[in-house]
PDB file of C-alpha atoms in Angstrom:
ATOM      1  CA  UNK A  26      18.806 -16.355 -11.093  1.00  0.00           C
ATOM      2  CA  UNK A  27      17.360 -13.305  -9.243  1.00  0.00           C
ATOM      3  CA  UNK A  28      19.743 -12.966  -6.179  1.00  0.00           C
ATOM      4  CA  UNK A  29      16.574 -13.121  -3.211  1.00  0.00           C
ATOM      5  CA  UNK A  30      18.863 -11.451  -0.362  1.00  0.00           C
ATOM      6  CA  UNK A  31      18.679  -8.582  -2.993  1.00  0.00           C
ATOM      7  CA  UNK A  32      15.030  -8.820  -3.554  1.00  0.00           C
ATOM      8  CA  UNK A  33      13.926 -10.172  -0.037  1.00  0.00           C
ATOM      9  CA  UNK A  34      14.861  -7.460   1.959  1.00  0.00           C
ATOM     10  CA  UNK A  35      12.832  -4.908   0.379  1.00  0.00           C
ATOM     11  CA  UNK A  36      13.212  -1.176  -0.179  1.00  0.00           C
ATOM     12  CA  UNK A  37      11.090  -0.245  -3.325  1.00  0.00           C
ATOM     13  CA  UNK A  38      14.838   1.112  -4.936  1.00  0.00           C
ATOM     14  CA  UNK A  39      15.613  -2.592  -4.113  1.00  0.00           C
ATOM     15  CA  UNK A  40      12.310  -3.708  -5.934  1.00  0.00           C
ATOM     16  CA  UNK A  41      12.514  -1.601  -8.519  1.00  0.00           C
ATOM     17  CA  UNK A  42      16.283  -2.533  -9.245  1.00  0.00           C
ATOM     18  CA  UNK A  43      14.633  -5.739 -10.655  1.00  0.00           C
ATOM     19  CA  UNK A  44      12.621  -4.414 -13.090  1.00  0.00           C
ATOM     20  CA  UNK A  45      15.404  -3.134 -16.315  1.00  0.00           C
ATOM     21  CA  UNK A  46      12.417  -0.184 -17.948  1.00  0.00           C
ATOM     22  CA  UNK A  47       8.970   0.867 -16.771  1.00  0.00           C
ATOM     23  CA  UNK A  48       7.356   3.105 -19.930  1.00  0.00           C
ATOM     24  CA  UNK A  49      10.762   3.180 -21.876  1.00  0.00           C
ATOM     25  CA  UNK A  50      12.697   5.128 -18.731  1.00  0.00           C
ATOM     26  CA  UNK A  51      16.116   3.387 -17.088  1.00  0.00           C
ATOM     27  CA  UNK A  52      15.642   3.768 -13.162  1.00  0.00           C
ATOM     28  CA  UNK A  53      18.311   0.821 -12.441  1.00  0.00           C
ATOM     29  CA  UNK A  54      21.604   1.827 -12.095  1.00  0.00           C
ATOM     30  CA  UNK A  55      24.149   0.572 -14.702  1.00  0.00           C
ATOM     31  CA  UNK A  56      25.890  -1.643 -11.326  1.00  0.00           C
ATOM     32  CA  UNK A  57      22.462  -3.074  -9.951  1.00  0.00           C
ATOM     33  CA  UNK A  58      21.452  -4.078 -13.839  1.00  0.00           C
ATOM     34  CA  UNK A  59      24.822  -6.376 -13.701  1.00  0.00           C
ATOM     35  CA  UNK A  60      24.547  -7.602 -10.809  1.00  0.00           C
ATOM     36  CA  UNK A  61      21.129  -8.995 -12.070  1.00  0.00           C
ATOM     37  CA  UNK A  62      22.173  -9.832 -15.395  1.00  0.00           C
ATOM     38  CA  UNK A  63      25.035 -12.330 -13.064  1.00  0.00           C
ATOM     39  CA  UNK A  64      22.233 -13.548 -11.212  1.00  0.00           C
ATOM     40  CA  UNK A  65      20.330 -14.818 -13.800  1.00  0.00           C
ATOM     41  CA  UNK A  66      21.206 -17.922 -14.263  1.00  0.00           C
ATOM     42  CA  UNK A  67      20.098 -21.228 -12.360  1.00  0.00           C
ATOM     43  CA  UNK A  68      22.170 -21.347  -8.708  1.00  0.00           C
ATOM     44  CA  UNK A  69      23.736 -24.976  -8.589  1.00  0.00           C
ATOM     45  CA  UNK A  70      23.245 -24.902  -4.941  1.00  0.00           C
ATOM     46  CA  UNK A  71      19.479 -24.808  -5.314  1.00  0.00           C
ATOM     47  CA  UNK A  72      17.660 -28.016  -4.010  1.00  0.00           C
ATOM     48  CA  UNK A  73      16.835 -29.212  -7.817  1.00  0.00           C
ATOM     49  CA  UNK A  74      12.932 -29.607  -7.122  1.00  0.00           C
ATOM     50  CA  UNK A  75      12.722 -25.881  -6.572  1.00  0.00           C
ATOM     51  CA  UNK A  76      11.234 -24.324 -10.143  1.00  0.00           C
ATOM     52  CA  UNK A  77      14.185 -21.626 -10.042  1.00  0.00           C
ATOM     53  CA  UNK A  78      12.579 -20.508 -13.845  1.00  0.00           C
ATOM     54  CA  UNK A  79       9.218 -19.869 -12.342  1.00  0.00           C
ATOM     55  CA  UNK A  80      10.862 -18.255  -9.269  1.00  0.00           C
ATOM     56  CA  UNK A  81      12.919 -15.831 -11.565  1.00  0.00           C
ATOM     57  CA  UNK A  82       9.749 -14.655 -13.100  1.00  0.00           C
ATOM     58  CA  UNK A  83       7.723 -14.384 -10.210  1.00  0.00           C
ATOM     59  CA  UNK A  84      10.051 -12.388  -8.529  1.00  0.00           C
ATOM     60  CA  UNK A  85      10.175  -9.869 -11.459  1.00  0.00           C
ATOM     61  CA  UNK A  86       6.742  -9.641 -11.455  1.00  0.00           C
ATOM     62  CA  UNK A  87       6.390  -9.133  -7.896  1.00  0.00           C
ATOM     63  CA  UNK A  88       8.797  -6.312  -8.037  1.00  0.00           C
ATOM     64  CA  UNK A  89       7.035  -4.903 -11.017  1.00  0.00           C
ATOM     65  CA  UNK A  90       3.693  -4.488  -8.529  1.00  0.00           C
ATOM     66  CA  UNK A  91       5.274  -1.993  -6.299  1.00  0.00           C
ATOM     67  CA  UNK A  92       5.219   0.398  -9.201  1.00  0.00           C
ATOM     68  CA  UNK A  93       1.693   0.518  -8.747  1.00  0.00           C
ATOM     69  CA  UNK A  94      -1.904   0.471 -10.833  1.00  0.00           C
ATOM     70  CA  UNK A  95      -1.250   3.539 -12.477  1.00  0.00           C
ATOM     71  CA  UNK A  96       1.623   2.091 -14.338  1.00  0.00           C
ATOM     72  CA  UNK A  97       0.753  -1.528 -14.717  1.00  0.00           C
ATOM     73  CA  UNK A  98      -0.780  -1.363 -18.323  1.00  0.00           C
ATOM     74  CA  UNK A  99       2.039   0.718 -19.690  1.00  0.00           C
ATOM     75  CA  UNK A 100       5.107  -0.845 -18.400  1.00  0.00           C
ATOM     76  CA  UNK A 101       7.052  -2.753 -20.217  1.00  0.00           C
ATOM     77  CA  UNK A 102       9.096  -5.722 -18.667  1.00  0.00           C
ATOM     78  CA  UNK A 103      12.241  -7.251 -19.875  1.00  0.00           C
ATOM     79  CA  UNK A 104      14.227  -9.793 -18.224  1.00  0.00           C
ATOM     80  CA  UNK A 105      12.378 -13.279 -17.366  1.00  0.00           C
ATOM     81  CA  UNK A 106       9.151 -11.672 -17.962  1.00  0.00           C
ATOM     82  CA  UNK A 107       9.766 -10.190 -21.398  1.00  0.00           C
ATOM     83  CA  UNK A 108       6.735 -10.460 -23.648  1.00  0.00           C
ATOM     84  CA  UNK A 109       4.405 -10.274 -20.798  1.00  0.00           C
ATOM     85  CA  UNK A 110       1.094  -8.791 -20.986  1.00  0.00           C
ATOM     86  CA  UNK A 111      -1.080  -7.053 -18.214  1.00  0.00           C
ATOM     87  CA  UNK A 112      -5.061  -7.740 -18.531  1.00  0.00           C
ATOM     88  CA  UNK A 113      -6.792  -6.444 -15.758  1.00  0.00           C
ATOM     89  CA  UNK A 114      -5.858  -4.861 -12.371  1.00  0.00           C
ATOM     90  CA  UNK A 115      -6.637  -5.605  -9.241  1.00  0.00           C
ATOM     91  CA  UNK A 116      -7.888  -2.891  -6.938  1.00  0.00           C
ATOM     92  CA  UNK A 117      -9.370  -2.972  -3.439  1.00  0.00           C
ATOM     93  CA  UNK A 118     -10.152   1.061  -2.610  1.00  0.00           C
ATOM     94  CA  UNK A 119     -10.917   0.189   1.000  1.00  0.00           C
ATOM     95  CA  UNK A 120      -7.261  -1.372   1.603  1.00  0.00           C
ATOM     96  CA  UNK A 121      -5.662  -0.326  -1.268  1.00  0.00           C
ATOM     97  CA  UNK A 122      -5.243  -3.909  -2.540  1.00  0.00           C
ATOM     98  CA  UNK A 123      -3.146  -3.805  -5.770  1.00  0.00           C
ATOM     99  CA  UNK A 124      -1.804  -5.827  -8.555  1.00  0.00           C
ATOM    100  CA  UNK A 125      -2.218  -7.313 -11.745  1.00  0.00           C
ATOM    101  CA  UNK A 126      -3.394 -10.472 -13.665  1.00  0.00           C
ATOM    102  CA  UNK A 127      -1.867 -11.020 -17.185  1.00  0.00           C
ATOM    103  CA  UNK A 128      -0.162 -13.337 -19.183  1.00  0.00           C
ATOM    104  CA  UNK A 129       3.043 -14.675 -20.130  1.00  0.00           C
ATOM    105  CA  UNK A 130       3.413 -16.556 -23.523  1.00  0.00           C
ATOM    106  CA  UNK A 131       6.933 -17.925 -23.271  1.00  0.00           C
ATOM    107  CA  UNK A 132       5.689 -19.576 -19.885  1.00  0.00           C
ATOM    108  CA  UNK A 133       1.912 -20.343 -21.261  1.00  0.00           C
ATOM    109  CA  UNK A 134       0.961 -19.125 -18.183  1.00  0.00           C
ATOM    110  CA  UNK A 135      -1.819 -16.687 -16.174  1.00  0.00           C
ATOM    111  CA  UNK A 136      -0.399 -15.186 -13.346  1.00  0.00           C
ATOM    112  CA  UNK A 137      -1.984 -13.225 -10.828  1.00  0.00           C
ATOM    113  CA  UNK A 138       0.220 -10.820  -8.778  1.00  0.00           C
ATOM    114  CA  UNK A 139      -0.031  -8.980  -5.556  1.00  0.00           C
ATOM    115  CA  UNK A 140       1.653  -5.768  -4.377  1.00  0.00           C
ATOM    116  CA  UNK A 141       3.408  -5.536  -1.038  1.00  0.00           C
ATOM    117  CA  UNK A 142       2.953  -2.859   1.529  1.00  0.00           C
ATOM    118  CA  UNK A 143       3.044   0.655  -0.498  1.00  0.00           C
ATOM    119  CA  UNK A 144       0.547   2.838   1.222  1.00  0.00           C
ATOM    120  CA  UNK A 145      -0.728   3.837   4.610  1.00  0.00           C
ATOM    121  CA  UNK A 146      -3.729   1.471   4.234  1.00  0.00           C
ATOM    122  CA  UNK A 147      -1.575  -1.605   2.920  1.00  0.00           C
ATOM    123  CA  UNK A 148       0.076  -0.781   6.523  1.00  0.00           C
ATOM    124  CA  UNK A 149      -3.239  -0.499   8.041  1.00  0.00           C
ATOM    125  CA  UNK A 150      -4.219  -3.866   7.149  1.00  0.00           C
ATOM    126  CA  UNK A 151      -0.904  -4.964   8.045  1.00  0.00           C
ATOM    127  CA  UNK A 152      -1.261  -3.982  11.502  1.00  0.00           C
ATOM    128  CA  UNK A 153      -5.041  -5.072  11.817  1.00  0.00           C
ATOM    129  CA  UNK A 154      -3.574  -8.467  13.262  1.00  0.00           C
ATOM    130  CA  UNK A 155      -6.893 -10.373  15.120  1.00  0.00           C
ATOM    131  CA  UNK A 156      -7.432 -13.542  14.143  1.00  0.00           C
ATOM    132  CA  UNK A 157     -10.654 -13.795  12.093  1.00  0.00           C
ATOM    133  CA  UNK A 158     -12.832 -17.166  11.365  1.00  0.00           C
ATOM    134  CA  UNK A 159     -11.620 -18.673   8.182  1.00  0.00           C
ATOM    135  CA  UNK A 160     -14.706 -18.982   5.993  1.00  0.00           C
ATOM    136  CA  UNK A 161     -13.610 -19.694   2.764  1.00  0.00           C
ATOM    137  CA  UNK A 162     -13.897 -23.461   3.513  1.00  0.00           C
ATOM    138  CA  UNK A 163     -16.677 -25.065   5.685  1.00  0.00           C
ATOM    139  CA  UNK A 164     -14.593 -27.765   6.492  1.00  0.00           C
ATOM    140  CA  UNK A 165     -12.323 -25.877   7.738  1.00  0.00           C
ATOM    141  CA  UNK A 166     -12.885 -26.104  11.593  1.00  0.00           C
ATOM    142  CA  UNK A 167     -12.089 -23.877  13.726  1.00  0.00           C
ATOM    143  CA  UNK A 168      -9.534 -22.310  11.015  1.00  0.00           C
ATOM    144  CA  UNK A 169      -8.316 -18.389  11.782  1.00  0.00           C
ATOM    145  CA  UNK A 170      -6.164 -16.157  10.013  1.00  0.00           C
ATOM    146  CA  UNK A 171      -5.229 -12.702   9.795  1.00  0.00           C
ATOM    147  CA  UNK A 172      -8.258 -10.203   9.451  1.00  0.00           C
ATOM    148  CA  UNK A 173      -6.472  -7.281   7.456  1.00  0.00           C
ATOM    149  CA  UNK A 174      -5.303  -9.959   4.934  1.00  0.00           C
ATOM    150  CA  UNK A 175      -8.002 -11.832   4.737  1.00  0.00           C
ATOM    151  CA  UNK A 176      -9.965  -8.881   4.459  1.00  0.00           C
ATOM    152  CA  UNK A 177      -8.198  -7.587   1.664  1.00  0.00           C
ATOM    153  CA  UNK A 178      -8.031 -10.704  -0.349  1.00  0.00           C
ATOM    154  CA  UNK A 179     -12.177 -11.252   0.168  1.00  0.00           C
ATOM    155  CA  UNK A 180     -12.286  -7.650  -1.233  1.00  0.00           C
ATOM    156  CA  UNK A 181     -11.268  -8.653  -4.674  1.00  0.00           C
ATOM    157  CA  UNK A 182     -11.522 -12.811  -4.926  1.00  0.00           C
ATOM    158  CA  UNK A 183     -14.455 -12.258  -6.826  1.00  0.00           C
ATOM    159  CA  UNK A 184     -12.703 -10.182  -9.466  1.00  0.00           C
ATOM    160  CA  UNK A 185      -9.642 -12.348  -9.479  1.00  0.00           C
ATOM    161  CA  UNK A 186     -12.216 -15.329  -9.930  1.00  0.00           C
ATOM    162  CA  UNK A 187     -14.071 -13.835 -12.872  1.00  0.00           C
ATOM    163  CA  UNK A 188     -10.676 -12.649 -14.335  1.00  0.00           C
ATOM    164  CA  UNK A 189      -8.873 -15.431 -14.535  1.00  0.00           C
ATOM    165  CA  UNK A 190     -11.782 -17.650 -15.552  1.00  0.00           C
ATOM    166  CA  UNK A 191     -12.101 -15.598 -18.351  1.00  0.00           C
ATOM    167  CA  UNK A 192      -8.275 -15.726 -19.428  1.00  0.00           C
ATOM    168  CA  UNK A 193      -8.716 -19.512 -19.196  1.00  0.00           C
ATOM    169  CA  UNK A 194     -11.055 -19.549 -22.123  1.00  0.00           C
ATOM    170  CA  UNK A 195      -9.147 -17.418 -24.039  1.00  0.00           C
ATOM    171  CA  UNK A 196      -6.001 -19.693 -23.251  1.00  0.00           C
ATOM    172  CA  UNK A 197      -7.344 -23.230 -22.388  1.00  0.00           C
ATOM    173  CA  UNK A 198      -3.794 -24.473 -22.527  1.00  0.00           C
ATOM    174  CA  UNK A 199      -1.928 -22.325 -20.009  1.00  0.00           C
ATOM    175  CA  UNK A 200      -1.422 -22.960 -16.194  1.00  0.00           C
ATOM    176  CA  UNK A 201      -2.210 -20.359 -13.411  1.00  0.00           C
ATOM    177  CA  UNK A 202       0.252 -19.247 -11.499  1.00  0.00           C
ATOM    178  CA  UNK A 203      -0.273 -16.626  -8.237  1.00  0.00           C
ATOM    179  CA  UNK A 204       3.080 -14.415  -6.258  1.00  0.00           C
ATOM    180  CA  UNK A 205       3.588 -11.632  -4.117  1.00  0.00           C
ATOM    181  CA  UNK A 206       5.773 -10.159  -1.931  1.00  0.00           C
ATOM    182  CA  UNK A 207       5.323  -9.641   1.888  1.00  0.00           C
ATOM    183  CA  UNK A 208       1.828  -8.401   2.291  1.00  0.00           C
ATOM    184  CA  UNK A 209       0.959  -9.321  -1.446  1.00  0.00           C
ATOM    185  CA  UNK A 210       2.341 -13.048  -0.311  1.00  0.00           C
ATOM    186  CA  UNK A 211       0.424 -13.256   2.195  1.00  0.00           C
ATOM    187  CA  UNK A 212      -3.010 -12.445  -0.327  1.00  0.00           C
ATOM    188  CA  UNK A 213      -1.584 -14.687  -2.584  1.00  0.00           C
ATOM    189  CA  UNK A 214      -1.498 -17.814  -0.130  1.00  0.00           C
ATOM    190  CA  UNK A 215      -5.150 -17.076   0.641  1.00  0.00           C
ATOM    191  CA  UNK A 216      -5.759 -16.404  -2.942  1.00  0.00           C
ATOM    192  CA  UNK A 217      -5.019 -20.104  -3.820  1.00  0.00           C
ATOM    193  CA  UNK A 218      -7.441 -21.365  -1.934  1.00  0.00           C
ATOM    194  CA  UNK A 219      -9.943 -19.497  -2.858  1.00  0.00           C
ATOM    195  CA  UNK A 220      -9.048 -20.245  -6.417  1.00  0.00           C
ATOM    196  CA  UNK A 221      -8.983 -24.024  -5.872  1.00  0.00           C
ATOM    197  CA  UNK A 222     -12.393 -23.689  -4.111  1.00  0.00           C
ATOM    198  CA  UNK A 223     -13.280 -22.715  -7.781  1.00  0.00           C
ATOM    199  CA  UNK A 224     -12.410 -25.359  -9.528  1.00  0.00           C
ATOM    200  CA  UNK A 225      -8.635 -23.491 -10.991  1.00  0.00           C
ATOM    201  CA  UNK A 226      -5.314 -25.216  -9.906  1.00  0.00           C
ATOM    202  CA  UNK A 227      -2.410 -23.235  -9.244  1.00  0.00           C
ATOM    203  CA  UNK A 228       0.853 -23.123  -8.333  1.00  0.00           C
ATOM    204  CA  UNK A 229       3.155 -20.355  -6.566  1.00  0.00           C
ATOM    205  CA  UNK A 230       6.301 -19.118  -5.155  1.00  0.00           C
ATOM    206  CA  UNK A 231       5.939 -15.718  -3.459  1.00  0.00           C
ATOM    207  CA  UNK A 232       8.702 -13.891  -1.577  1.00  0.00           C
ATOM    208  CA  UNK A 233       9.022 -13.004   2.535  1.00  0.00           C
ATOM    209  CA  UNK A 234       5.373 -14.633   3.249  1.00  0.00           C
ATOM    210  CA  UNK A 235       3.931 -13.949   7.010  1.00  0.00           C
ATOM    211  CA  UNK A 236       2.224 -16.012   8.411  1.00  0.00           C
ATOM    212  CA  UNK A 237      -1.402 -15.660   7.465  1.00  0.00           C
ATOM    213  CA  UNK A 238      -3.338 -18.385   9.780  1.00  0.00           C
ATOM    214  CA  UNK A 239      -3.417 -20.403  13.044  1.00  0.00           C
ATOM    215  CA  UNK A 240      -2.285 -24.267  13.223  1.00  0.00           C
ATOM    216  CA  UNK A 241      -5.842 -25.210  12.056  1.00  0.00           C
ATOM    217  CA  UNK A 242      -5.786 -23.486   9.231  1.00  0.00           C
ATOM    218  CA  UNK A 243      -2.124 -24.546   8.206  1.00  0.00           C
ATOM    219  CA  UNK A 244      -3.220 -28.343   8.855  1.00  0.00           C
ATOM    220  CA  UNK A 245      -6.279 -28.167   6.510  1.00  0.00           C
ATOM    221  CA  UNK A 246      -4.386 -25.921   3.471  1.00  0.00           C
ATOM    222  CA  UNK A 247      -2.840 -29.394   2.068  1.00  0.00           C
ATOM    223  CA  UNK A 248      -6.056 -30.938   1.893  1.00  0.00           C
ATOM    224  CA  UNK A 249      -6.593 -28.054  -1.171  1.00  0.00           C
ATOM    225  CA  UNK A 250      -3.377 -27.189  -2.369  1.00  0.00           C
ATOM    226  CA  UNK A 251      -0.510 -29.329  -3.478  1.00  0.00           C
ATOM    227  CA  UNK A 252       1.838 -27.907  -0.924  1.00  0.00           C
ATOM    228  CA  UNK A 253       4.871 -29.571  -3.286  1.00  0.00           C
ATOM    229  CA  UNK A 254       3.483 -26.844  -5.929  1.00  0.00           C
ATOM    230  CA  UNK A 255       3.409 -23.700  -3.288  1.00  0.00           C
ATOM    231  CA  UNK A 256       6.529 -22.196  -2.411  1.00  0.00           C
ATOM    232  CA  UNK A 257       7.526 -19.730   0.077  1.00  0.00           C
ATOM    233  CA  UNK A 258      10.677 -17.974   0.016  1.00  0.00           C
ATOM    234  CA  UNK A 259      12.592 -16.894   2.641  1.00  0.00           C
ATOM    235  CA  UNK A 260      15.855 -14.527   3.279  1.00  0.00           C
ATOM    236  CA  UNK A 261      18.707 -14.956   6.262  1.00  0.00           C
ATOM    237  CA  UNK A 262      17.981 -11.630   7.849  1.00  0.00           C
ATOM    238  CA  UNK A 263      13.775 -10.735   6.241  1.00  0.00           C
ATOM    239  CA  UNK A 264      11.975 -10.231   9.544  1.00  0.00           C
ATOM    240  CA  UNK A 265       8.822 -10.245   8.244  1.00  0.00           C
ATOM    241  CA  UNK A 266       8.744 -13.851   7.584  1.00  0.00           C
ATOM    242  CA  UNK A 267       8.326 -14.378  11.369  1.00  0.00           C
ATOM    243  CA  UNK A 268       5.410 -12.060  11.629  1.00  0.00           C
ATOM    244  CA  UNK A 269       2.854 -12.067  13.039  1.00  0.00           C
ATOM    245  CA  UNK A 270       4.626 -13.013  15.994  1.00  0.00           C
ATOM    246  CA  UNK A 271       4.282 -16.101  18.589  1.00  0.00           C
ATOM    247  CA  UNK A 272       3.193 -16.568  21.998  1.00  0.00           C
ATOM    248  CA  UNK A 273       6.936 -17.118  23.748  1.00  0.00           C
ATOM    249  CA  UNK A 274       7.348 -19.349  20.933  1.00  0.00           C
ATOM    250  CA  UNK A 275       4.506 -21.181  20.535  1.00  0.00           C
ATOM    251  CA  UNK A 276       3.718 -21.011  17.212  1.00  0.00           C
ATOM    252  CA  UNK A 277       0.832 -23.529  17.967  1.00  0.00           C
ATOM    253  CA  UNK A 278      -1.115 -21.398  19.908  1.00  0.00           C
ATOM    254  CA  UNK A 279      -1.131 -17.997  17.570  1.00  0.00           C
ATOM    255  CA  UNK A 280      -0.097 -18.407  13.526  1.00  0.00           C
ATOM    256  CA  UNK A 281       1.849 -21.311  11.836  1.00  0.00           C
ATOM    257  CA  UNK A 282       3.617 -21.199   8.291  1.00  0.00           C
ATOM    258  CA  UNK A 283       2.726 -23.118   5.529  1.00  0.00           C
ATOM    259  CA  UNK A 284       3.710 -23.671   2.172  1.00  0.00           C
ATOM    260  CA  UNK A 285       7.250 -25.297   0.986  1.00  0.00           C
ATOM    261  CA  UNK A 286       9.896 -23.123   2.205  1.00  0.00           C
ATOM    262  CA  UNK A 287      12.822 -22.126   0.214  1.00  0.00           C
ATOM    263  CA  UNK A 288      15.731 -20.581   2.254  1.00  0.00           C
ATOM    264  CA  UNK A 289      18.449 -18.548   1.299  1.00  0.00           C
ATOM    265  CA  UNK A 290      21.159 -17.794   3.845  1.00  0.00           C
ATOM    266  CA  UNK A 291      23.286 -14.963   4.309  1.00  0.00           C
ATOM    267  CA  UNK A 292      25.644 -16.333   1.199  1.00  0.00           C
ATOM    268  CA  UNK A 293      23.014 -16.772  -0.895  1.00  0.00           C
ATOM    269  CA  UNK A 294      22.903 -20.275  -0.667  1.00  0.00           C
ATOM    270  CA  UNK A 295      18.893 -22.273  -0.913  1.00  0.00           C
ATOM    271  CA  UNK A 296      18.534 -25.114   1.679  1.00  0.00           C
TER     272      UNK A 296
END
């Protein structure tokens, strides 16, 4: 199992430590590559509905995205996502969106992937915090979420749409699956939806997800998404998961979580 206090708290060496070659070249050190390798396996203490296989390659995979999209269709992955296969990238000039969409044959699965915060526009949109109307979903009523995420992820829907809609001909049998990390979690949430609206079911686990709309919004996502399928998780000491933040603790009246969370404390344990 990927340890997620490792991965969670985020310095791209900590991301990168995931991730065993990128073009043929070692950048893990030989102590971080064992302490992976004694992570791999399932964690007893994991609440046994979590899908710790899916999590193990979603987390690779998210780490693999901070590399960034010069490097996506080169690298090669090992570990839980060995044999995968990049497709297309997803770019977003404006905000510097980036990640990939490819395919994983062991798991007979699409997955779309989002990078977290590399750049001074990923922080940009980060920071551009005003809630914005939610118009993905009519029905949706008075819904808001975060304008620099929901920004980014309306810049490139359409290509994620047409992408993965395309990848479902090719493989009719495999399921789509959609992670990130931080501000790529945060696209990936919205991405769901907007994927659903489309007529493709997903699930997805993505790592140290913000919150990305108000109370409205959070009440009217499981009305679309099978909230038993969408995972969120969470480390002991990750501060982003508690951004953006509420008014005196009212999480009510600003932004509310949603999706399943899975928790990890300070000793590694899930609750």
């Amino acid at each position: 199992m990927v340890n997620m206090k490792w991965y969670t708290t985020c310095t791209v060496a900590t991301l990168l430590s995931l991730i065993s070659f990128v073009q043929g070249t070692r950048f893990i050190s030989k102590e971080a590559e064992e302490i992976y390798k004694s992570n791999i396996n399932m964690n007893l203490n994991t609440k046994t509905s979590f899908p710790m296989q899916q999590a193990n390659i979603s987390a690779y995979l998210s780490a693999a995205a901070i590399c960034g999209m010069e490097k996506y269709e080169s690298m090669i992955l090992k570990g839980p996502a060995v044999g995968f296969e990049v497709k297309s990238i997803i770019y977003d000039e404006k905000t510097d969106m980036q990640g990939y969409i490819g395919v994983l044959p062991s798991d007979e699965a699409i997955y779309v992937v989002f990078r977290g915060s590399a750049s001074i526009k990923n922080w940009i949109v980060n920071v551009d915090a005003i809630k914005t109307e939610y118009t993905s979903f009519d029905e949706c009523i008075d819904c808001n979420v975060h304008k620099g995420w929901y920004t980014a992820e309306q810049n490139v829907i359409q290509y994620v749409i047409q992408q993965v809609k395309s990848l479902q001909e090719i493989y009719p049998k495999y399921v789509v699956k959609v992670t990130g990390h931080s501000l790529g979690a945060a696209v990936a949430q919205l991405t769901t939806m907007d994927l659903a609206k489309n007529g493709i079911k997903t699930s997805m686990i993505n790592f140290g997800q913000p919150r990305t709309g108000d109370v409205n919004y959070a009440t009217f996502v499981p009305s679309i998404v099978d909230v038993a399928t969408t995972w969120r998780v969470t480390h002991d000491k990750d501060t982003v998961v508690h951004l953006p933040p509420t008014v005196d603790g009212r999480e009510d009246e600003t932004y509310q979580h949603i999706c399943t969370e899975e928790f990890e404390d300070i000793n590694g344990i899930f609750k």
